[in-house]
Coordinates of C-alpha atoms in Angstrom, one line a residue:
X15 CA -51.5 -32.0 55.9
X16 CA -48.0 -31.3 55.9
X17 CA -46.1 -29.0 53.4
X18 CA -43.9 -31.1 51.3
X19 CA -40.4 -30.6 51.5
X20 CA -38.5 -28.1 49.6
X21 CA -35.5 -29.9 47.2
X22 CA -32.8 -27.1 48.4
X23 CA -30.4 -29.6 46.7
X24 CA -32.4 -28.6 42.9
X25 CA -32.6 -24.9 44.5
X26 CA -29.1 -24.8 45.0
X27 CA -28.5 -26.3 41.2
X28 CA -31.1 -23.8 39.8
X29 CA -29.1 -20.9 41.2
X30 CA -25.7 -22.0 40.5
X31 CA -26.8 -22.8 36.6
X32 CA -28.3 -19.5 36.4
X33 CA -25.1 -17.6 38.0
X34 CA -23.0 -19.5 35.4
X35 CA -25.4 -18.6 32.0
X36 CA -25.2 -14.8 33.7
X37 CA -21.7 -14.8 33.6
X38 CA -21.8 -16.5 30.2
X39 CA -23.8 -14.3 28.7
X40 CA -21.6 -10.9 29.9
X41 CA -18.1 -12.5 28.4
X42 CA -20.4 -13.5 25.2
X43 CA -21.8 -9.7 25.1
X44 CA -18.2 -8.4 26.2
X45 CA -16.9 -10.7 22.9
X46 CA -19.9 -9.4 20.5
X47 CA -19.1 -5.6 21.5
X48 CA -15.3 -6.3 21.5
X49 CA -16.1 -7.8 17.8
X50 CA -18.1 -5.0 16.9
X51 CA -15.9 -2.5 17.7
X52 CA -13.2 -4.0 15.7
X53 CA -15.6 -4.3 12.6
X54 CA -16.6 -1.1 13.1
X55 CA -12.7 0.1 13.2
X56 CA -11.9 -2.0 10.2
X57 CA -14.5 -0.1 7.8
X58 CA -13.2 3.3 9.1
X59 CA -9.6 2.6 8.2
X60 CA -11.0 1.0 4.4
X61 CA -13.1 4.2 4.3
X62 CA -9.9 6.0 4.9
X63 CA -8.1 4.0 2.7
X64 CA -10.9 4.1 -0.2
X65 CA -9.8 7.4 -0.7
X66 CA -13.3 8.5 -2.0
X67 CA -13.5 5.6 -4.6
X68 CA -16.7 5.1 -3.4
X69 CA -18.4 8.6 -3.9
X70 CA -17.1 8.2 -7.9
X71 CA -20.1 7.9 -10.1
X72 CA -20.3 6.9 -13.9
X73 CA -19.7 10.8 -14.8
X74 CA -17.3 11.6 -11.7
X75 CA -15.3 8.4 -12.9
X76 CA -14.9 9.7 -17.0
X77 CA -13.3 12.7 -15.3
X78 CA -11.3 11.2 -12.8
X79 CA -9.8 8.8 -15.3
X80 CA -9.5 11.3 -18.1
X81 CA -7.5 13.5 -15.6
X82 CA -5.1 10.8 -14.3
X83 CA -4.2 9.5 -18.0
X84 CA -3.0 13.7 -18.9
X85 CA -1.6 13.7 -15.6
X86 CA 0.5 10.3 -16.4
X87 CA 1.0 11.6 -20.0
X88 CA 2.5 15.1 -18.5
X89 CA 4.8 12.3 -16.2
X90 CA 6.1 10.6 -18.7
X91 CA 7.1 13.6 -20.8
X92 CA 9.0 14.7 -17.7
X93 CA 10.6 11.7 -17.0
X94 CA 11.6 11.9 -20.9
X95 CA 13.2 15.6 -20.4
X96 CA 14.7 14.0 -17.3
X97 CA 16.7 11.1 -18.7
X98 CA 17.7 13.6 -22.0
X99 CA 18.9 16.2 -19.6
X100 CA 21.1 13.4 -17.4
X101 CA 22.1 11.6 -20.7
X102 CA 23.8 15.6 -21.9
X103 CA 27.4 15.3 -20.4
X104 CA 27.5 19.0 -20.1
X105 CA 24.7 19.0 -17.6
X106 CA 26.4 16.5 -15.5
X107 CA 27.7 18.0 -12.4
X108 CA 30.3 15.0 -11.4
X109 CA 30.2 11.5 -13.0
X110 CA 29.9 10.3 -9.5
X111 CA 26.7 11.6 -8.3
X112 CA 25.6 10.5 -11.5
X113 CA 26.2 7.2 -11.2
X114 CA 25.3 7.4 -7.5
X115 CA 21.6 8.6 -8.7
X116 CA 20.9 5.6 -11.5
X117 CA 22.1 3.4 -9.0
X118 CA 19.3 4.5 -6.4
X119 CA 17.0 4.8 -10.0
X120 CA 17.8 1.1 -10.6
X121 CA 16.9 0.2 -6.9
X122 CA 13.8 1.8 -7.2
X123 CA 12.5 1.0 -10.0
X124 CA 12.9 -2.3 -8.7
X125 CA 11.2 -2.4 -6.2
X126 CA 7.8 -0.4 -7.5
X127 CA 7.7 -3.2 -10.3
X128 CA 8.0 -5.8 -7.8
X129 CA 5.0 -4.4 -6.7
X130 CA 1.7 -5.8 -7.6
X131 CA -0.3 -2.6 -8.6
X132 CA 1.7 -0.9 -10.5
X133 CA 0.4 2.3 -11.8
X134 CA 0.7 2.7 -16.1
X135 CA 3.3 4.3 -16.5
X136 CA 5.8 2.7 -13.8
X137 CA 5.3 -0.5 -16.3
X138 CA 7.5 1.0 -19.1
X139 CA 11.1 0.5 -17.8
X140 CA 11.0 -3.2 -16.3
X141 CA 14.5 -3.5 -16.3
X142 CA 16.4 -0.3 -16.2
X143 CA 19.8 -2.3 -17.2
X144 CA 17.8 -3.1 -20.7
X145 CA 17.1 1.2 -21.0
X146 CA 19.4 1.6 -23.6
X147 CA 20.7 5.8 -22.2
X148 CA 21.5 3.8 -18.7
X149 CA 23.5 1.6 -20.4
X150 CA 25.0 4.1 -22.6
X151 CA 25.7 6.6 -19.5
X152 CA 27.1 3.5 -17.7
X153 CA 29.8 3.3 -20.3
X154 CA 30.7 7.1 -20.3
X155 CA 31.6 6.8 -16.7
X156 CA 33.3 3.5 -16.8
X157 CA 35.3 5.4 -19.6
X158 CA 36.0 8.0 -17.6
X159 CA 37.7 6.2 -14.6
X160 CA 39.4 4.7 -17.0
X161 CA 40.9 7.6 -18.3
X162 CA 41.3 9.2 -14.9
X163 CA 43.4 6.1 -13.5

């Protein structure tokens, strides 16, 4: 009896499919640790960016909060002493800087209330042209170049 032939045509097939689900395989594996690794980089920076929300428990939390709501109460009563001491004309240094300063107020107070989280008390003045002391300051200094020209 004679030994059949060997298909080296299917041999040849066999080996070539094989080579190509090897190489498959390592760029799927190189995507899948390249995936990975991004994941894994995305929850370190929202760890880093949880700032430790995620360590507060139900007592931890009372605190926190109770803390943050004296620490915007002792804000606003600053911001209060801040706006009666620029509103006193005998504390303003020049009109100019002055003016120069609730302008840059304005712009930013702007732009935190365009922003979407705003924190409690950042919601008070919307519009700083409807704070009635702005307004009133405002008019002093137009009043003044008047005078001076």
């Amino acid at each position: 009896m004679h030994k059949p032939k060997k298909n080296i045509k299917f041999d040849f097939l066999k080996i070539i499919g094989i080579y190509i689900l090897t190489k498959i395989m390592k760029i799927n594996f190189k995507i899948i640790t390249l995936l990975t690794s991004i994941v894994v980089n995305i929850n370190v920076v929202f760890a880093q960016e949880d700032g430790g929300w995620g360590q507060l428990n139900e007592r931890n939390s009372k605190e926190y909060w109770k803390k943050r709501h004296d620490e915007e109460k002792a804000h606003k009563k600053e911001v209060k002493e801040h706006w009666k001491r620029v509103g006193n004309e005998t504390e303003i240094g020049s009109q100019q800087k002055v003016y120069k300063r609730m302008k840059n107020t304005k712009r930013v107070s702007n732009r935190i209330n365009n922003k979407k989280n705003r924190h409690l008390f950042m919601r008070k003045n919307k519009r700083l042209d409807r704070d009635p002391l702005y307004k009133r300051i405002l008019y002093k200094l137009r009043k003044n170049k008047k005078k001076d020209s």
